[in-house]
Short mmCIF file of C-alpha atoms in Angstrom, two decimals:
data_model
loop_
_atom_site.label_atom_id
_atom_site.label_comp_id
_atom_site.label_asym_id
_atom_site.label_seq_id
_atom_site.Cartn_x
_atom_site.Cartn_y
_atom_site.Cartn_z
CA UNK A 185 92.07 49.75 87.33
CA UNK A 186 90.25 52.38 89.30
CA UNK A 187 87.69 49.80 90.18
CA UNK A 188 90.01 47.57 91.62
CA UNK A 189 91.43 50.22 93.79
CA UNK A 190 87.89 51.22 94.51
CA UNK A 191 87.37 47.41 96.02
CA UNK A 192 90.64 47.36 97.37
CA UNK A 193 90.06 50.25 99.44
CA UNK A 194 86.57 49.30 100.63
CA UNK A 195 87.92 45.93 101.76
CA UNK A 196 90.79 47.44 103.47
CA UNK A 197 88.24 49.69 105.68
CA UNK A 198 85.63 46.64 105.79
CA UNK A 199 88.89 45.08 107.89
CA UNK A 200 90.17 47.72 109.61
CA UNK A 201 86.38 48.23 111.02
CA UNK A 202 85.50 44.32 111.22
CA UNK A 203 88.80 44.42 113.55
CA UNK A 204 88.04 47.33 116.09
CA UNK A 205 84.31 46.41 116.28
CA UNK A 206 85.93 42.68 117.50
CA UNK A 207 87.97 44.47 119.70
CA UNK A 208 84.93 46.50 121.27
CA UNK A 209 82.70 43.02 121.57
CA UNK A 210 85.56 41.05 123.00
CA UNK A 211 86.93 44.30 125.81
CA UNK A 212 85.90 42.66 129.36
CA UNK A 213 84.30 44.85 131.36
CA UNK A 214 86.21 45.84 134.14
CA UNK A 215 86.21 43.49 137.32
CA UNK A 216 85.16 45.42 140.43
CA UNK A 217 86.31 43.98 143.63
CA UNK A 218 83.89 44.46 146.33
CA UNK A 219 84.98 42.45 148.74
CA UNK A 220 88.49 41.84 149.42
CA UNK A 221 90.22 39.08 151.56
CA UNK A 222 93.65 40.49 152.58
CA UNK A 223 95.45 37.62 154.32
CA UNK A 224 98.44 39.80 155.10
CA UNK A 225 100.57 37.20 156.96
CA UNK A 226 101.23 33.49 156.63
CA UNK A 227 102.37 33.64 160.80
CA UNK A 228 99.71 31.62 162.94
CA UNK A 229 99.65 30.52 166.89
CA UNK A 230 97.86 27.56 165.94
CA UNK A 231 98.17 24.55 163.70
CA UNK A 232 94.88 23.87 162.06
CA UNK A 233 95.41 20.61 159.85
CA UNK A 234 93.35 22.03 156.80
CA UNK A 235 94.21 25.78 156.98
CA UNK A 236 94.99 26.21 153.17
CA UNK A 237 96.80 29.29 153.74
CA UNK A 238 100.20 27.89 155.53
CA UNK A 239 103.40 29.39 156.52
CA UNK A 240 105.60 29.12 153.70
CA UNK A 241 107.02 32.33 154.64
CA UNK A 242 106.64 35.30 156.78
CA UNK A 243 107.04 38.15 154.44
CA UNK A 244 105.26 40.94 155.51
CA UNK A 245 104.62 44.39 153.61
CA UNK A 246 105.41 47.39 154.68
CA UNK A 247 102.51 49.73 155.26
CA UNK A 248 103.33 52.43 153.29
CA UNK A 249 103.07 49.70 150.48
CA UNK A 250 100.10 48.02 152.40
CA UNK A 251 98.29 51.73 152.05
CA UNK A 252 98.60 52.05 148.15
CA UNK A 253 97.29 48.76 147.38
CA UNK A 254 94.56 49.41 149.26
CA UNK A 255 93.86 52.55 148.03
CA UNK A 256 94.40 50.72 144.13
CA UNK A 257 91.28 48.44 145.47
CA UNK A 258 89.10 51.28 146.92
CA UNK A 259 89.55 53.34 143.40
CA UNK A 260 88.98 50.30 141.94
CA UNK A 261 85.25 49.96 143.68
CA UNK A 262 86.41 48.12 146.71
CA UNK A 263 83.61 48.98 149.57
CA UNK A 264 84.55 45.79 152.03
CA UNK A 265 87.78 44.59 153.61
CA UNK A 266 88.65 41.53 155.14
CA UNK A 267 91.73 40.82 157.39
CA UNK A 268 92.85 37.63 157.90
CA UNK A 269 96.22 35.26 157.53
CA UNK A 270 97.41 33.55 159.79
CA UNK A 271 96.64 35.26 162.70
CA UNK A 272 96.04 38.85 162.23
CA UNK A 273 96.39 39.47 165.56
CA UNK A 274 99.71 38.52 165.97
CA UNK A 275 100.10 42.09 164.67
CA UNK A 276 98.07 44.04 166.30
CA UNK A 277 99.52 47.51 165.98
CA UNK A 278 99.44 47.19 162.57
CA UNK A 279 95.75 45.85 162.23
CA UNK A 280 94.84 48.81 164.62
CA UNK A 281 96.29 51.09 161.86
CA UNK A 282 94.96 49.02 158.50
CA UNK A 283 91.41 48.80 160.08
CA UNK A 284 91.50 52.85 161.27
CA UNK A 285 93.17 53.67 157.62
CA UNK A 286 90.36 51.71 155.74
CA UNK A 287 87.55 53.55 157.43
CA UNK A 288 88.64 57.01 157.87
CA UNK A 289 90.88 57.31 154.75
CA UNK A 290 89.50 54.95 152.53
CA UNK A 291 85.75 55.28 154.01
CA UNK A 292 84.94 51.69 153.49
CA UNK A 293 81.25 50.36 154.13
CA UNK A 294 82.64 47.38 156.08
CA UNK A 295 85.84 46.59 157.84
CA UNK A 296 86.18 43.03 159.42
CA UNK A 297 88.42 40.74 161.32
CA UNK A 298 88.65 37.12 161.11
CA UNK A 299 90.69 36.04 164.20
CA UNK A 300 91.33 32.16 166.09
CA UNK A 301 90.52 34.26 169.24
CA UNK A 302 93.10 33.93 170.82
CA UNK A 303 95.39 37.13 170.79
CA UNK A 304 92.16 39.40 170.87
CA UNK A 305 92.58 41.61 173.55
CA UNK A 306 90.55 44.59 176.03
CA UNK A 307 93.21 46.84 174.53
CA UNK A 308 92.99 46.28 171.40
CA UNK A 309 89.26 46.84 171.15
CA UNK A 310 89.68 50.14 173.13
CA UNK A 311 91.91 51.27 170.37
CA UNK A 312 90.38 50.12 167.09
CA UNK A 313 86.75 48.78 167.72
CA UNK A 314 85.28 52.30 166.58
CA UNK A 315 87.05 51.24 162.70
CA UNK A 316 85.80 47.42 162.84
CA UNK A 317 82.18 46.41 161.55
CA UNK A 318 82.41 42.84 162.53
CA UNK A 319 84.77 40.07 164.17
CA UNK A 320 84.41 36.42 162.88
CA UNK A 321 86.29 33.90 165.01
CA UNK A 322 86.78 30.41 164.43
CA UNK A 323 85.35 27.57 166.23
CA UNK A 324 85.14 24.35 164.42
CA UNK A 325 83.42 22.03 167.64
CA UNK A 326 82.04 22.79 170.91
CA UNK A 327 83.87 19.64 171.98
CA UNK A 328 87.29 20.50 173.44
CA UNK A 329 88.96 17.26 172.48
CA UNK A 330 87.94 18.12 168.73
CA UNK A 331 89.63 21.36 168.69
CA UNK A 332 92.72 19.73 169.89
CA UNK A 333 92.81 17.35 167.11
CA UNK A 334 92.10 19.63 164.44
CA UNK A 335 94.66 21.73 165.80
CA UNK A 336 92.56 24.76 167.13
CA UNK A 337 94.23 25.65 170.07
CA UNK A 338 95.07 23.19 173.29
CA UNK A 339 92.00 23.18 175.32
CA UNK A 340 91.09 26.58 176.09
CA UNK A 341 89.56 27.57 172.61
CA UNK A 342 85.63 27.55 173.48
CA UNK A 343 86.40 29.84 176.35
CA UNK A 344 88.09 32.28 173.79
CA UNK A 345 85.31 31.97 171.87
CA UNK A 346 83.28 33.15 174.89
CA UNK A 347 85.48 35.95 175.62
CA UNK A 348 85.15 37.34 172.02
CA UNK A 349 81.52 37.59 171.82
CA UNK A 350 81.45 39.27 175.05
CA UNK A 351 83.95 42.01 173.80
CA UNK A 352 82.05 42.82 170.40
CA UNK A 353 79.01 42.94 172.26
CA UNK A 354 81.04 45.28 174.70
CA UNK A 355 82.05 47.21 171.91
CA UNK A 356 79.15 47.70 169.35
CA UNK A 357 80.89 45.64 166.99
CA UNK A 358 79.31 42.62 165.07
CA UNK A 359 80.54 39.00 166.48
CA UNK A 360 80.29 36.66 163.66
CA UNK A 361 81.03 32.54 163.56
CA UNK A 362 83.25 30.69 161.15
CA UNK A 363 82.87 26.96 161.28
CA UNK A 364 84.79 24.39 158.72
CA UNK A 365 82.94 21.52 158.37
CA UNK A 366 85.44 18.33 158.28
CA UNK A 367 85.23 14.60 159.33
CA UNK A 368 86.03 14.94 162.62
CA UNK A 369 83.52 17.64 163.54
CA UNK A 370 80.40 16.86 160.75
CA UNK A 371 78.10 14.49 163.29
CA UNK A 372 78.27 17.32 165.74
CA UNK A 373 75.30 18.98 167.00
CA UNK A 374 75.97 22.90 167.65
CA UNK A 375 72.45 24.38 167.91
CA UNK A 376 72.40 25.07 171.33
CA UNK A 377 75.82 26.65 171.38
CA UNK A 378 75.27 28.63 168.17
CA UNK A 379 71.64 29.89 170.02
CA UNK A 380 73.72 30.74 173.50
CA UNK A 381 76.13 32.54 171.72
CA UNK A 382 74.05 33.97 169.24
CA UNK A 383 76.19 35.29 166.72
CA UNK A 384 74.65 37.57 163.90
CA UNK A 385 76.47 35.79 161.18
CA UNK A 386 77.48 32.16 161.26
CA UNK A 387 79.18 30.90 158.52
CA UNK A 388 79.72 27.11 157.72
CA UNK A 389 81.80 25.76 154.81
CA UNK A 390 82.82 22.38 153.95
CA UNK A 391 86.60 21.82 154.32
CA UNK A 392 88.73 22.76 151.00
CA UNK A 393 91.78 21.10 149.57
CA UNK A 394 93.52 24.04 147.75
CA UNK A 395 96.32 22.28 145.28
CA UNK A 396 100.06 23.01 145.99
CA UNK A 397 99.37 24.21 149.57
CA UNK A 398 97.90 21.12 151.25
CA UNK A 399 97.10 18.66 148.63
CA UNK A 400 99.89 16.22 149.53
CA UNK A 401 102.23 14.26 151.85
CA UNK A 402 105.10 16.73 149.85
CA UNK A 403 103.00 19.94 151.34
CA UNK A 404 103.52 21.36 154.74
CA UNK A 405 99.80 19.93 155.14
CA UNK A 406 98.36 17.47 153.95
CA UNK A 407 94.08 18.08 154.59
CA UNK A 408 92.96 15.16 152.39
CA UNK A 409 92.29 13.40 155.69
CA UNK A 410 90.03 16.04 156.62
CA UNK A 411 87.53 16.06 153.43
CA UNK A 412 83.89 15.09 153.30
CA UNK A 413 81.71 14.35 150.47
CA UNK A 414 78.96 16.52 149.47
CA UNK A 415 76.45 14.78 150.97
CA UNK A 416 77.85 14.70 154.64
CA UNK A 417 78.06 18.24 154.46
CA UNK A 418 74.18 19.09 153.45
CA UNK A 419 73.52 16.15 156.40
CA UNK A 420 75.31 18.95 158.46
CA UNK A 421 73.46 21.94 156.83
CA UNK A 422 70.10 19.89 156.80
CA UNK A 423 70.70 19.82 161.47
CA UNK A 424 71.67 23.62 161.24
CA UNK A 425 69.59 25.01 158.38
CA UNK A 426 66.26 26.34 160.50
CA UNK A 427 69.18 29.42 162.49
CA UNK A 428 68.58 32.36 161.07
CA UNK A 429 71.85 33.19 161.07
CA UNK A 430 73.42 30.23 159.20
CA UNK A 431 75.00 30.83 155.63
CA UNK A 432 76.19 27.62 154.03
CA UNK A 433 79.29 27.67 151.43
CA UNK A 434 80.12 23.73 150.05
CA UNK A 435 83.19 23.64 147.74
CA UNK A 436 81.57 24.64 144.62
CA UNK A 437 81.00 27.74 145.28
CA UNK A 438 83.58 28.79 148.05
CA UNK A 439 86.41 28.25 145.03
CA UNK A 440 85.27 30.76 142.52
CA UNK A 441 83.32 33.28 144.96
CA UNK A 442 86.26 35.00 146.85
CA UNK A 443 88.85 37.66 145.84
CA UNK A 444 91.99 36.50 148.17
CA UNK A 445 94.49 38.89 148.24
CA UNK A 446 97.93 37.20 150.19
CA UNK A 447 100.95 38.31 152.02
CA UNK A 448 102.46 39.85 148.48
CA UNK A 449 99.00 41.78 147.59
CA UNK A 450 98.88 39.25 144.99
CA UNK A 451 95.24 37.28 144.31
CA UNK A 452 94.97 33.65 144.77
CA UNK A 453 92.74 31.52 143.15
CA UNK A 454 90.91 29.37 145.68
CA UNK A 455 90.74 25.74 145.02
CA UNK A 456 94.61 26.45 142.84
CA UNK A 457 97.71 27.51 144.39
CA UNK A 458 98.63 29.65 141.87
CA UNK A 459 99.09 33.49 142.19
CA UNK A 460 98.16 36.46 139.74
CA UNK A 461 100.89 39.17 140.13
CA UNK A 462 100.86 41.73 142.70
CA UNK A 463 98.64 44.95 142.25
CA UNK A 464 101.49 46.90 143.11
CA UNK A 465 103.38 45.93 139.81
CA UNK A 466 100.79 45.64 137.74
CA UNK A 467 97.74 47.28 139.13
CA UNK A 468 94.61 45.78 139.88
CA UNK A 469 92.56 45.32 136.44
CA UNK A 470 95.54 43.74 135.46
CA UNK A 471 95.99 41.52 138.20
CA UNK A 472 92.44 40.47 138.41
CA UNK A 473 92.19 39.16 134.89
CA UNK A 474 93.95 36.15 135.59
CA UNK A 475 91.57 35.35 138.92
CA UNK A 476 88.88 33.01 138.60
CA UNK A 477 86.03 34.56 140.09
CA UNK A 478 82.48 34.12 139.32
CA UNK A 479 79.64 37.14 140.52
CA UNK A 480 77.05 35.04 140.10
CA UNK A 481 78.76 32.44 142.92
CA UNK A 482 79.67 35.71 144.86
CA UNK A 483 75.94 36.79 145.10
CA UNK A 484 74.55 33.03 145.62
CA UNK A 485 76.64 32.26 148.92
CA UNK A 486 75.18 36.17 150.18
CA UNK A 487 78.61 37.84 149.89
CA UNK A 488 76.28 41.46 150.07
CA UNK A 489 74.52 41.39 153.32
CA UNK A 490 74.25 43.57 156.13
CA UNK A 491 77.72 44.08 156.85
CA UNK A 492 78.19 47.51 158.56
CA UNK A 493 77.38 47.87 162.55
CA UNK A 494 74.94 50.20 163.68
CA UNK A 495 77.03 53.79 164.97
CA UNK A 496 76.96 54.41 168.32
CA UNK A 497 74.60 56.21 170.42
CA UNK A 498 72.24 56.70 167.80
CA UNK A 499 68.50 57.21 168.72
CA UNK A 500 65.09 56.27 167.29
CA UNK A 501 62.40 58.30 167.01
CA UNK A 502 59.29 57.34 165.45
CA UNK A 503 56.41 59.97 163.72
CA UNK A 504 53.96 59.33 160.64
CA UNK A 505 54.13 62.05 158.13
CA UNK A 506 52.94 60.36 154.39
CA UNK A 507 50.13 60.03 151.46
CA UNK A 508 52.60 58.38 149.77
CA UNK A 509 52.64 55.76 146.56
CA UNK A 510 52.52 52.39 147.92
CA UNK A 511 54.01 50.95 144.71
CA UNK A 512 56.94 53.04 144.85
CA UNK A 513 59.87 50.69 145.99
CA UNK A 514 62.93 53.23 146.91
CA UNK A 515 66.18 52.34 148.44
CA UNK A 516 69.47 54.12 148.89
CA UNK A 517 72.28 53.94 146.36
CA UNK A 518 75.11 54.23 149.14
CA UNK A 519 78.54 55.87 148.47
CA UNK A 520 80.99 55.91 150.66
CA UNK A 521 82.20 59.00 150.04
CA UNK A 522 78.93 61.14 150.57
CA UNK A 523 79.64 64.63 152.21
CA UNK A 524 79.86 64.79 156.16
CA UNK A 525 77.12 65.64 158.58
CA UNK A 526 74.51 65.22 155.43
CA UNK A 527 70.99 64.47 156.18
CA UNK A 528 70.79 60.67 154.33
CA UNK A 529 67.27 59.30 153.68
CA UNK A 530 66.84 55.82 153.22
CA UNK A 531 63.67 54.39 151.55
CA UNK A 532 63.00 50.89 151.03
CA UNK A 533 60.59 48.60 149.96
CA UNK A 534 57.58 46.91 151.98
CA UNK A 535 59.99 43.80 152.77
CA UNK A 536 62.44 46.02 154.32
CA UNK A 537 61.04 48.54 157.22
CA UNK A 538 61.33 51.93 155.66
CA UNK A 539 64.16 54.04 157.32
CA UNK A 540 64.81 57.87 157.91
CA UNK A 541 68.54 58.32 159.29
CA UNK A 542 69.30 62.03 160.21
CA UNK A 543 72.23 63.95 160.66
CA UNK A 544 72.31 67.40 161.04
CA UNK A 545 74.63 69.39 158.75
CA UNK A 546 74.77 72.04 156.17
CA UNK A 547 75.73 70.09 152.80
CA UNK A 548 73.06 69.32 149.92
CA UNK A 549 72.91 66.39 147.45
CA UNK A 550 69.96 64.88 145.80
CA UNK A 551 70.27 61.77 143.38
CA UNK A 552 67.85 59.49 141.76
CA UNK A 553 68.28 56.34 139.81
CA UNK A 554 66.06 54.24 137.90
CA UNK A 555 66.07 50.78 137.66
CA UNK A 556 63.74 48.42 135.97
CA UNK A 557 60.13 48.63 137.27
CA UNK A 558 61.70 49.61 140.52
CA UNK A 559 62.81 53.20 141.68
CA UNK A 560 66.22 53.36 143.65
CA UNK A 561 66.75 56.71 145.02
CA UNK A 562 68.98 58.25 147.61
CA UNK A 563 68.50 61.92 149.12
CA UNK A 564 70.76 64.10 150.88
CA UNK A 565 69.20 67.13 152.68
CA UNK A 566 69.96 69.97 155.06
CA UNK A 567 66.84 70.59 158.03
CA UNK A 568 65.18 68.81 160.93
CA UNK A 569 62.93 66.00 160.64
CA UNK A 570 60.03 68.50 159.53
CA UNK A 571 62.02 69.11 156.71
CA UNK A 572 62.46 65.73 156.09
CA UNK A 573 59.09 64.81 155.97
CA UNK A 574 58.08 68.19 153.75
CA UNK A 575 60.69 67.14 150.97
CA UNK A 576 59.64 63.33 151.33
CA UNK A 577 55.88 64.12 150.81
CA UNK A 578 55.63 62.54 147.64
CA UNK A 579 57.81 59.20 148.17
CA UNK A 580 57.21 56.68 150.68
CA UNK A 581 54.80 55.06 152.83
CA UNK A 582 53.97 56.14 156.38
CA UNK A 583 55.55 54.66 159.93
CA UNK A 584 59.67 56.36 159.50
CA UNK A 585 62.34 55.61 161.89
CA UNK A 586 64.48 58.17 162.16
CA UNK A 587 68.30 57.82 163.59
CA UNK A 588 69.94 60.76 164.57
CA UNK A 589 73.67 60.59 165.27
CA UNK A 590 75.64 63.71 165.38
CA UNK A 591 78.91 62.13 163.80
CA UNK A 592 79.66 61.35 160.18
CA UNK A 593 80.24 57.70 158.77
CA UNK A 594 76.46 57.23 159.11
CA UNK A 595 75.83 53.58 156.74
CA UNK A 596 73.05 52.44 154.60
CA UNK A 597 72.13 49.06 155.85
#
């Protein structure tokens, strides 16, 4: 009898282990969202024929509620923002105080804008272009009559296009191109325009049929008429290909490599209609278990890139200071919330020009991670650019830049 109590006990822990280690092996990791697409209103000025996100309603949140979501994604490792809709700029008071809340409250790495053009005004920039890292705009043809009939605009779109390059240029801010790829645009030839206007991103995607938002004649749109195959749309990429500044996105991976937050802080999953619940109910871990969304996709179509603008008035100064390891690879391990007027050091590899940027300050951190064969490593001093190159004597190769800016929010590229 004692035996069999023996064996009943040991199979009754056997279980109760066997059922937590399950649990342990199974427990997702959780999601981090680095790069967020708030499309914060449905309300648009033009009538694009394939715009997947159309106005069903125009429920807008309030920005108190607007603020905690947001600060839900920043605890929850969100270091990029996205506005979008609609039309942002149909708001523009508001964007002025979402973009100036994520940078100076949230400290984001990168605050953007993607905008039709055509409510971006001199004003607004003068107000919130210090907050903004980069403006896309769309422009799906260089050929008027083509705009028209995909709905961008009535025949003054190119020269909005103009005007918006001119005022991120204006304004230190980072003029990007967003480009849908469709059957009425993909014979088109835009190199010359794309090398006039010489954006620093330009994005091209092949036109996307999202189901239950225009997927039908029973939708408010219906963009079946607007899809191309596969093939038409690497004939398109295969004209472009040789800018440096083209990044291609075809269906496949544009449905499970974006984090879409709508009008209701709620995620959508691209390519299905369907919405998670909002993070303000149910947080953001919660919410994003029930998004499709696929890192590996996320890295493949470059969603990390360069996407902070230089600060302003910064200056370059160049010395050589080293006997340094030339198979030490270093870079910085950025975070955003690094104390003010630090001095940052950023070491990088022989690919990427090795960087010094200064700021003069008082506050002391010094960090050092390593990864695989490689050695990441960020440094935070106090000192000039003597002591710079004293406490760097043993890391990096020769030939620094340094940028010194006396105001915080300095970036690691």
């Amino acid at each position: 009898m004692a035996l069999y109590l023996v064996a009943c006990l040991v199979t009754l822990v056997v279980l109760v282990l066997a059922i937590r280690i399950g649990g342990w092996l199974s427990r997702k990791s959780p999601f981090v969202p680095l790069s967020v697409h708030y499309m914060f209103t449905r309300r648009c000025n033009y009538e694009c024929g394939f715009c997947f996100h159309t106005e069903k309603t125009c429920h807008i949140e309030s920005f108190e509620n607007m603020q905690r979501g947001l600060w839900m994604l920043r605890r929850a490792g969100m270091k990029k923002i996205n506005f979008a809709g609609g039309e942002p700029l149909l708001y523009p008071q508001l964007l002025s105080k979402l973009v100036a809340f994520c940078k100076k409250e949230l400290g984001l790495e990168s605050v953007s804008i993607v905008t039709n053009g055509s409510k971006l005004t001199e004003r607004f920039m003068a107000d919130a272009a210090r907050y903004i890292d980069i403006i896309a705009v769309l422009c799906d043809s260089f050929d008027e009559q083509v705009n028209i009939r995909i709905g961008r605009g009535k025949g003054a779109h190119l020269a909005q296009v103009q005007e918006v390059a001119q005022l991120c240029r204006k304004y230190g801010v980072k003029f990007k191109i967003n480009t849908v790829v469709n059957r009425y645009n993909m014979h088109e030839d835009m190199n010359e325009h794309i090398q006039a206007l010489q954006p620093t991103r330009w994005k091209v995607f092949q036109v996307l049929v999202v189901e239950g938002e225009h997927d039908s004649d029973k939708t408010i749109r219906d963009a079946r008429r607007f899809q191309i195959t596969d093939d038409e749309f690497q004939q398109f990429c295969d004209r472009h290909s040789h800018n440096k500044c083209f990044v291609p996105e075809s269906n496949r991976v544009m449905r499970s490599s974006y984090l879409i937050l709508d009008e209701y802080m709620r995620f959508l999953n691209k390519g299905v209609g369907e919405p998670t619940e909002s993070i303000l109910d149910v947080g953001v871990q919660r919410a994003l278990e029930h998004v499709y969304w696929d890192q590996n996709s996320f890295y493949e179509r470059g969603g990390i890139y360069d996407w902070s603008k230089e600060p302003e008035g910064y200056n370059n100064i160049q010395f050589d200071k080293a006997d340094f390891k030339k198979s030490m690879y270093l870079i910085c391990i950025y975070d955003s919330f690094y104390p003010p007027n630090a001095l940052k050091i950023i070491l990088r590899s022989d690919i990427i020009q090795n960087q010094v940027r200064l700021h003069p300050g008082t506050n002391t951190i010094s960090t050092a991670v390593a990864i695989s064969d490689k050695i990441f490593t960020c440094l935070w001093l106090d000192g000039s650019a003597d002591d710079i190159c004293n406490a760097c004597d043993r890391l990096a190769d020769p030939g620094w830049i340094i940028h010194s800016h006396p105001a915080n929010g300095m970036q690691a590229q």
